[in-house]
Tab-separated table of C-alpha atoms in Angstrom:
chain	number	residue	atom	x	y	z
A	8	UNK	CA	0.000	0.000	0.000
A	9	UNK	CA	1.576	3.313	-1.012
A	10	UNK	CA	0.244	6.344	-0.794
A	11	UNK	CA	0.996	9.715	-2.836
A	12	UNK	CA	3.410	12.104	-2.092
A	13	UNK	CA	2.489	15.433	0.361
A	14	UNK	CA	0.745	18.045	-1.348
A	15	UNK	CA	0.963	20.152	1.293
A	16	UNK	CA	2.751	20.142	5.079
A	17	UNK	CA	1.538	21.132	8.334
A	18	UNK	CA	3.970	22.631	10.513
A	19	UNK	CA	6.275	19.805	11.903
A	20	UNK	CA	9.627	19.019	13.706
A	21	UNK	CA	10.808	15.751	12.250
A	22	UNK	CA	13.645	13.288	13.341
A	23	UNK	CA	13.903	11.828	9.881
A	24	UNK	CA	11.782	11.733	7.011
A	25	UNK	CA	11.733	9.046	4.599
A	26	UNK	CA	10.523	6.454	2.134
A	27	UNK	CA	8.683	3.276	2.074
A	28	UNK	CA	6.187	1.323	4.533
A	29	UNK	CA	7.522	0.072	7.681
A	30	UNK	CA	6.432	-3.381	8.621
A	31	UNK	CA	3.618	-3.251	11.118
A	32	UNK	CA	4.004	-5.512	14.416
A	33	UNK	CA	1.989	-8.724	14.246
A	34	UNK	CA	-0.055	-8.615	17.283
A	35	UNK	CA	-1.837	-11.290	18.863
A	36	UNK	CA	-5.075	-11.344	17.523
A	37	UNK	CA	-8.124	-11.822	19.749
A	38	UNK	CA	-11.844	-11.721	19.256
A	39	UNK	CA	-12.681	-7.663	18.319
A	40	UNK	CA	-14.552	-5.859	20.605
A	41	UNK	CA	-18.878	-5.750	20.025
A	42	UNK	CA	-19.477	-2.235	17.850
A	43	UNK	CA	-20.471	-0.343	20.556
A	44	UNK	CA	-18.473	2.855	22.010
A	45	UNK	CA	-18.939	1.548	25.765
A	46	UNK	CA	-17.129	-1.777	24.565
A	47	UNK	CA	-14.228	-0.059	23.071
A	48	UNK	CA	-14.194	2.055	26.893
A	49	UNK	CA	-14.361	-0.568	28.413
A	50	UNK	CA	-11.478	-2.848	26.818
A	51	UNK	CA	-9.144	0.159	26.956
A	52	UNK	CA	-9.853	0.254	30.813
A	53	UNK	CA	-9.681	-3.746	30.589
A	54	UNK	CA	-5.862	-3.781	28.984
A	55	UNK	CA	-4.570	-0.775	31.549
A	56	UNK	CA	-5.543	-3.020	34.640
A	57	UNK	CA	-3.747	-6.275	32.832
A	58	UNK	CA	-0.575	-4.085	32.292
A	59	UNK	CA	-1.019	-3.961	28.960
A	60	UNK	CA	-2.509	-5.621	26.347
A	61	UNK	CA	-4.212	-5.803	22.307
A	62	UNK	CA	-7.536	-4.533	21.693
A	63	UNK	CA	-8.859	-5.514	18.382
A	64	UNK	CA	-11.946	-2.923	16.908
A	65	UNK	CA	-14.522	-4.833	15.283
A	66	UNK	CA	-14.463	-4.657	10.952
A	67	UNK	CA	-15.758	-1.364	9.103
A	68	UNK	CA	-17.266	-0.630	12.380
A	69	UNK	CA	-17.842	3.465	13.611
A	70	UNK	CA	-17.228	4.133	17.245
A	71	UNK	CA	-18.869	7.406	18.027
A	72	UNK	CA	-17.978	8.698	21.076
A	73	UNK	CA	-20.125	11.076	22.634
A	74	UNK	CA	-19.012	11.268	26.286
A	75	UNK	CA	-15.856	12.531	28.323
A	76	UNK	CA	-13.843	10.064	30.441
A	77	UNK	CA	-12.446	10.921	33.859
A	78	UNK	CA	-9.066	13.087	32.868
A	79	UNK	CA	-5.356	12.093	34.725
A	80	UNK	CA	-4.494	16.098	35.363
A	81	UNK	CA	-4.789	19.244	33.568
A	82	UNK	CA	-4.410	18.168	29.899
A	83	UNK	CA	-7.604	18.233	28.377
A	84	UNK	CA	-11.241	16.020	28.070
A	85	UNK	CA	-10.500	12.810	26.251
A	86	UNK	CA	-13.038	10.288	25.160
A	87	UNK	CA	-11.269	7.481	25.812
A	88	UNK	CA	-9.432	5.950	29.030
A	89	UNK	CA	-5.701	7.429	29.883
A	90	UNK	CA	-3.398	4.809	28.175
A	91	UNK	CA	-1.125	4.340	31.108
A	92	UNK	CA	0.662	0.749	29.621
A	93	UNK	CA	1.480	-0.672	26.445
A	94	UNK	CA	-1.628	-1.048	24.297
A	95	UNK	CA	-1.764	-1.817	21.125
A	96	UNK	CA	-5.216	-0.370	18.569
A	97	UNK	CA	-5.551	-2.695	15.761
A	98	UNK	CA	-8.404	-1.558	13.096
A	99	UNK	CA	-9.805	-2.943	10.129
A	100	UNK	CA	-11.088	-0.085	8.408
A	101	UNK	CA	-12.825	1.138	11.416
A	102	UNK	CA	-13.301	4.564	12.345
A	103	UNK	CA	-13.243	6.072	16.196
A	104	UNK	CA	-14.852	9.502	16.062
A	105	UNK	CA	-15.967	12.506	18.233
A	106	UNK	CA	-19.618	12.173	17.866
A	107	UNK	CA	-21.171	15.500	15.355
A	108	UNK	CA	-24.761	15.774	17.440
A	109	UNK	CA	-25.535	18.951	19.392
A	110	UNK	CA	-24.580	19.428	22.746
A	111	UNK	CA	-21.577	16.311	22.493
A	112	UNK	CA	-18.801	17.713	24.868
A	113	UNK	CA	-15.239	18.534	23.264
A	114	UNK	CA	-12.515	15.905	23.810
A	115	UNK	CA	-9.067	14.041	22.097
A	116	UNK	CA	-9.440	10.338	21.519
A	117	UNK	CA	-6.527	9.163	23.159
A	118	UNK	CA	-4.247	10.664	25.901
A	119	UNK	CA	-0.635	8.562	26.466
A	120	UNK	CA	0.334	9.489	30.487
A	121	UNK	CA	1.013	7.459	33.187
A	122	UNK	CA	4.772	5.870	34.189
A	123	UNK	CA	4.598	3.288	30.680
A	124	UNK	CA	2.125	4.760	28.652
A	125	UNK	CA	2.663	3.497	25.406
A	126	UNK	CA	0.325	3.642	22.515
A	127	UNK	CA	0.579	1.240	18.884
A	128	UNK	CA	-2.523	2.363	16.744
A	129	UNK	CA	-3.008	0.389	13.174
A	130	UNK	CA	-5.334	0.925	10.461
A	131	UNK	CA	-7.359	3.067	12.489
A	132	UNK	CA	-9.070	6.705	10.918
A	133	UNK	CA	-9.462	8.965	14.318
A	134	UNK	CA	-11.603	12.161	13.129
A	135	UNK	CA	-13.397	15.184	14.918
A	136	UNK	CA	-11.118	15.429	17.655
A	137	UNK	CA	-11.238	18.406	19.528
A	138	UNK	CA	-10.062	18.642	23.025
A	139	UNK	CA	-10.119	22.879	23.568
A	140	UNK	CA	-12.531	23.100	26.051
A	141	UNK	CA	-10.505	25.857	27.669
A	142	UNK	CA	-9.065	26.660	24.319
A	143	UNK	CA	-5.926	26.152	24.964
A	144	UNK	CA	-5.652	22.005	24.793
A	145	UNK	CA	-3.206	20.507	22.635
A	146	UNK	CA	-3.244	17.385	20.501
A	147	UNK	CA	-6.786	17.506	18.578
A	148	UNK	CA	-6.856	13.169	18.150
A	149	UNK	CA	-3.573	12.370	20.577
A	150	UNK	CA	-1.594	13.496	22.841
A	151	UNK	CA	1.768	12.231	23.822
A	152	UNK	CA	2.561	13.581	27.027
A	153	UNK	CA	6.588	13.827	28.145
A	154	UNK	CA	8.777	10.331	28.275
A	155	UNK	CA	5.856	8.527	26.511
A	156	UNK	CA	5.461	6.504	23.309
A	157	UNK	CA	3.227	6.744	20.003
A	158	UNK	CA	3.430	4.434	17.732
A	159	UNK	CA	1.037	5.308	13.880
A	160	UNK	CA	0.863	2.911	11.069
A	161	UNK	CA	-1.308	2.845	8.212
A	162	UNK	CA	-3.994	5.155	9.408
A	163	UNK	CA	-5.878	8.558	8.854
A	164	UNK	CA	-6.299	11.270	11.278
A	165	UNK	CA	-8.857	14.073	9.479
A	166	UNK	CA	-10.870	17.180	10.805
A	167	UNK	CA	-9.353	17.003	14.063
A	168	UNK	CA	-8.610	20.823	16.102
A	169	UNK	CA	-6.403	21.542	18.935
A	170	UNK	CA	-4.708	24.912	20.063
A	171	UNK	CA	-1.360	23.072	19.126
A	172	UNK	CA	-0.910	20.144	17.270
A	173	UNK	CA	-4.032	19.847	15.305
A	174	UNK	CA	-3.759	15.858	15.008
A	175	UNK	CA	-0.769	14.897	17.221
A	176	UNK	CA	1.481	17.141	19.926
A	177	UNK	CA	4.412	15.748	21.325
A	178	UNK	CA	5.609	16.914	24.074
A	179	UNK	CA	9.131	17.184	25.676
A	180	UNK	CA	11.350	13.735	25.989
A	181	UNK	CA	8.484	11.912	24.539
A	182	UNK	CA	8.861	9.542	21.157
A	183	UNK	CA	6.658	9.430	18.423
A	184	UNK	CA	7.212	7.216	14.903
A	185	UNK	CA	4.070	7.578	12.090
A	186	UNK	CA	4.428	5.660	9.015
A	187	UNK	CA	2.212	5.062	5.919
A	188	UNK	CA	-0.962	7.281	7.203
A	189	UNK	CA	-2.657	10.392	6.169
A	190	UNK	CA	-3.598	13.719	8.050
A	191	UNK	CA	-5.583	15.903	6.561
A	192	UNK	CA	-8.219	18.966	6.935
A	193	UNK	CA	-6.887	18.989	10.528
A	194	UNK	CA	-6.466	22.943	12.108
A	195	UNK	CA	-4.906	24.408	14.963
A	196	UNK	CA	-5.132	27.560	16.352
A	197	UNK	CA	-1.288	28.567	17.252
A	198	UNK	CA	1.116	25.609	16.189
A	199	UNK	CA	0.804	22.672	14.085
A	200	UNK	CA	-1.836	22.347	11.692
A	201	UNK	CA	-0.987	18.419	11.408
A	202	UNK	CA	1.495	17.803	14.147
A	203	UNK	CA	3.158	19.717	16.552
A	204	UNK	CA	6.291	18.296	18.018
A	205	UNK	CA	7.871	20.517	21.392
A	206	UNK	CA	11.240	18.720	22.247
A	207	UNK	CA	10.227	15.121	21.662
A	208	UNK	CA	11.795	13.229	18.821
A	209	UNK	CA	9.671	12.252	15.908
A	210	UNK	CA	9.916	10.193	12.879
A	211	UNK	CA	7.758	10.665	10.134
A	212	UNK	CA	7.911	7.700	7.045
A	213	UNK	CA	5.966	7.679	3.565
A	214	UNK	CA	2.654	9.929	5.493
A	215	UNK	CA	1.061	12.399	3.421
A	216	UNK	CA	0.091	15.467	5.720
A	217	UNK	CA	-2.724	17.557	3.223
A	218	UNK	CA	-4.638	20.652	3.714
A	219	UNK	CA	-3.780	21.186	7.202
A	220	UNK	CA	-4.107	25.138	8.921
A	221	UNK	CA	-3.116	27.295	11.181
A	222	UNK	CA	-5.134	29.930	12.410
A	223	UNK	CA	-2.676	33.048	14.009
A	224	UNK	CA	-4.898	35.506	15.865
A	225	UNK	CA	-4.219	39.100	14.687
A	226	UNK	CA	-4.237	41.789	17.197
A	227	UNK	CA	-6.033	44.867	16.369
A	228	UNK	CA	-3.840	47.783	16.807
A	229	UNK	CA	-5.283	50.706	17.839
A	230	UNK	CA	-5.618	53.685	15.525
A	231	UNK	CA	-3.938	57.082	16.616
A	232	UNK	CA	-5.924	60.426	15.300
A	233	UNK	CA	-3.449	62.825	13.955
A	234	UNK	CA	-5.429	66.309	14.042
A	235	UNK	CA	-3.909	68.687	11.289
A	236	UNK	CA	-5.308	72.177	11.949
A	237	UNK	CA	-5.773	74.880	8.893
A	238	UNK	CA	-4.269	78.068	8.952
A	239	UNK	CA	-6.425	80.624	7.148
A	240	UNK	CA	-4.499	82.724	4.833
A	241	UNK	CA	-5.279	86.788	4.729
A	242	UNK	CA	-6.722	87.940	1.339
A	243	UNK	CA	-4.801	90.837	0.290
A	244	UNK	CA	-7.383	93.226	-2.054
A	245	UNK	CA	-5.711	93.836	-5.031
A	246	UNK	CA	-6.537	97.146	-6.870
A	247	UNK	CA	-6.614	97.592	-10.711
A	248	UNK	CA	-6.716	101.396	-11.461
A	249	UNK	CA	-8.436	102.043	-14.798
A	250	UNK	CA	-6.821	104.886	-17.302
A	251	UNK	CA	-9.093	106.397	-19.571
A	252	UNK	CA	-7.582	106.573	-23.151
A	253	UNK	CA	-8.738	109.853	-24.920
A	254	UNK	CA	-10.354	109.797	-27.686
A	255	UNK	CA	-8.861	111.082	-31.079
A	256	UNK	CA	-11.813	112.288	-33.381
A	257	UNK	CA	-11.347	111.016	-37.371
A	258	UNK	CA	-12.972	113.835	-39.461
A	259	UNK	CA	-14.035	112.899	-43.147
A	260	UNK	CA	-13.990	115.964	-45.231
A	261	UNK	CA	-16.780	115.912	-48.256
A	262	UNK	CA	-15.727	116.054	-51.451
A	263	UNK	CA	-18.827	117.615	-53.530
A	264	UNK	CA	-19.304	115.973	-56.925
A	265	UNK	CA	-21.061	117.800	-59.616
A	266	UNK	CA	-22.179	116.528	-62.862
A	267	UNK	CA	-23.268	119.391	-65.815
A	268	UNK	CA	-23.561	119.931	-68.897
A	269	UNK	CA	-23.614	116.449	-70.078
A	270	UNK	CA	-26.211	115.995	-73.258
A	271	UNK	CA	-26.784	113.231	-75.839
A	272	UNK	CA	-27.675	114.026	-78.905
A	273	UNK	CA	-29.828	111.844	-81.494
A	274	UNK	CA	-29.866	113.542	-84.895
A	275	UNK	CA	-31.107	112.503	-88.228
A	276	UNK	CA	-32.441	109.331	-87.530
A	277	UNK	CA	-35.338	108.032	-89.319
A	278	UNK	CA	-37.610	105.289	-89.341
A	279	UNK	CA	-39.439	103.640	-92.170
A	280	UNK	CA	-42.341	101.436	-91.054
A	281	UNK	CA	-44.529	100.636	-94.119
A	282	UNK	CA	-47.718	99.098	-94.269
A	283	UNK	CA	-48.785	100.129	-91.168
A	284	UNK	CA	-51.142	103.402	-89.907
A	285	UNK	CA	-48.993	104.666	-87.537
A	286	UNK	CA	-46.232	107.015	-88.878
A	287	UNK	CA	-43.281	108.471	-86.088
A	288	UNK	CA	-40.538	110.901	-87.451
A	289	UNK	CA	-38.198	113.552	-86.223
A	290	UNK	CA	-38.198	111.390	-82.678
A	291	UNK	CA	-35.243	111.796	-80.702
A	292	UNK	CA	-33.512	109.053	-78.614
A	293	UNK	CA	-30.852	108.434	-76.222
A	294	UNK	CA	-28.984	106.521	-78.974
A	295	UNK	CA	-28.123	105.818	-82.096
A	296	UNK	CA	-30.444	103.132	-83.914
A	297	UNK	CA	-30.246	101.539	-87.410
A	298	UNK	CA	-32.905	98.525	-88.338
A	299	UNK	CA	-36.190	97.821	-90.309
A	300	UNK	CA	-38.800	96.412	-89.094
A	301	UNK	CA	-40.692	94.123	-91.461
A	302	UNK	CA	-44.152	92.838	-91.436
A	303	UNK	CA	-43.613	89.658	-89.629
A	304	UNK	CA	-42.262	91.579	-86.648
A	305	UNK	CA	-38.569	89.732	-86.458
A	306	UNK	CA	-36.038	91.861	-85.392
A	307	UNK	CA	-32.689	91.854	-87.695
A	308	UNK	CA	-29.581	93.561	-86.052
């Protein structure tokens, strides 16, 4: 089983990062647990008292949780009993989740404490973890508290929130090894969308860690007014002084023009009109004429 390459990383601190599936421990196989979220409470509890022990979830089987158990100190609500010995989670496509219905209480899954607490989870999805009750919880699906042991193999951790660590926090002197899993869509609020890792050493082999978030609070900054007063400026009148220019009168002078003793004279002229009953002669004109006039009235210059 392979799976593909990260598309994108939450924030981590890593002892090693690497290749390939590591083998997953055999463990000796028992008769799974009844699918009921009291059973799987009540095995946890069941391998603690033995010292240890394997507690096998029953096939494509959904443990909702939807209650908090008793807490060992100030670390948070978790869901399931304190793993104070060496237990080991085997799945088979089964799913543990923080129930979705109103009014179900905020907790992790699993909390690794006590003086051996020591945690092997396989082929196991863990999703809806979220332990901030206070807000500032870490480890949304597990914590590893300081000194202990996580062991992840071939599972999925998705939608899980914490302050730190939105999937996984390690903390100081603790150990933690995931191989051939997936974390995804889980969010934190200061550190480690995916994982968050605080002076333990981790190893992280063939995981993909996808769409993970972290959500940095901004702090408003308080605006300073900066008054800027206005100066009026005087208006200075300004007077324009107007200078009459005189005025220079243009006289025409009349020049009289006389016209005299201009005549025309018309002399000797004579007109023949024949055939008619109307005779003219001796007529004077203002010029000098020359035609006939024939019957048919055409006029020949």
């Amino acid at each position: 089983m392979r799976f593909p390459p990260p598309k994108a990383a939450g924030v981590l601190t890593a002892v090693g990062l690497a290749l390939g599936l590591a083998a997953i421990p055999a463990p000796a196989y028992a008769a799974p647990i009844t699918c009921d979220a009291k059973a799987l409470v009540t095995a946890i509890d069941a391998a603690n008292l033995a010292g240890g022990g394997t507690v096998d979830l029953a096939a494509n089987c959904v443990y909702s949780l939807d209650a908090v158990e008793p807490a060992a100190g100030g670390s948070g609500p978790n869901g399931l009993p304190v793993i104070t010995e060496a237990i080991t989670v085997n799945g088979a496509n089964s799913v543990i989740e923080r129930a979705t219905a109103a009014g179900t209480p905020k907790f992790r899954f699993f909390e690794i404490g006590g003086a051996r607490g020591e945690l092997t989870l396989n082929r196991v999805t863990l999703r809806n973890g979220d332990p901030t009750a206070l807000g500032t919880e870490d480890g949304g699906a597990i914590l590893v508290n300081a000194n202990r042991v996580l062991t992840v193999n071939n599972s999925v951790l998705t939608g899980n929130t914490a302050h730190e660590g939105g999937a996984i926090a390690s903390l100081g002197g603790s150990s933690t090894r995931i191989s051939g899993s997936e974390f995804t869509s889980n969010s934190a609020v200061a550190g480690g969308g995916g994982l968050f890792n605080l002076g333990g050493g981790i190893a992280i082999l063939s995981t993909t860690v996808s769409e993970t978030s972290t959500t940095v609070s901004e702090t408003p900054v308080a605006e300073t007014s900066t008054a800027v007063s206005e100066t009026p400026v005087a208006e200075t009148p300004t007077t324009v002084s107007e200078t009459p220019v005189a005025e220079t009168p243009t006289t025409v002078s009349e020049t009289p023009t006389t016209v005299s003793n201009n005549t025309t004279t018309a002399s000797n002229n004579s007109t023949t009109v024949s055939n008619n009953t109307t005779t003219v002669s001796n007529d004077k004109a203002d010029c000098t004429c020359t035609g006939t006039i024939s019957g048919t009235g055409a006029q020949t210059l």
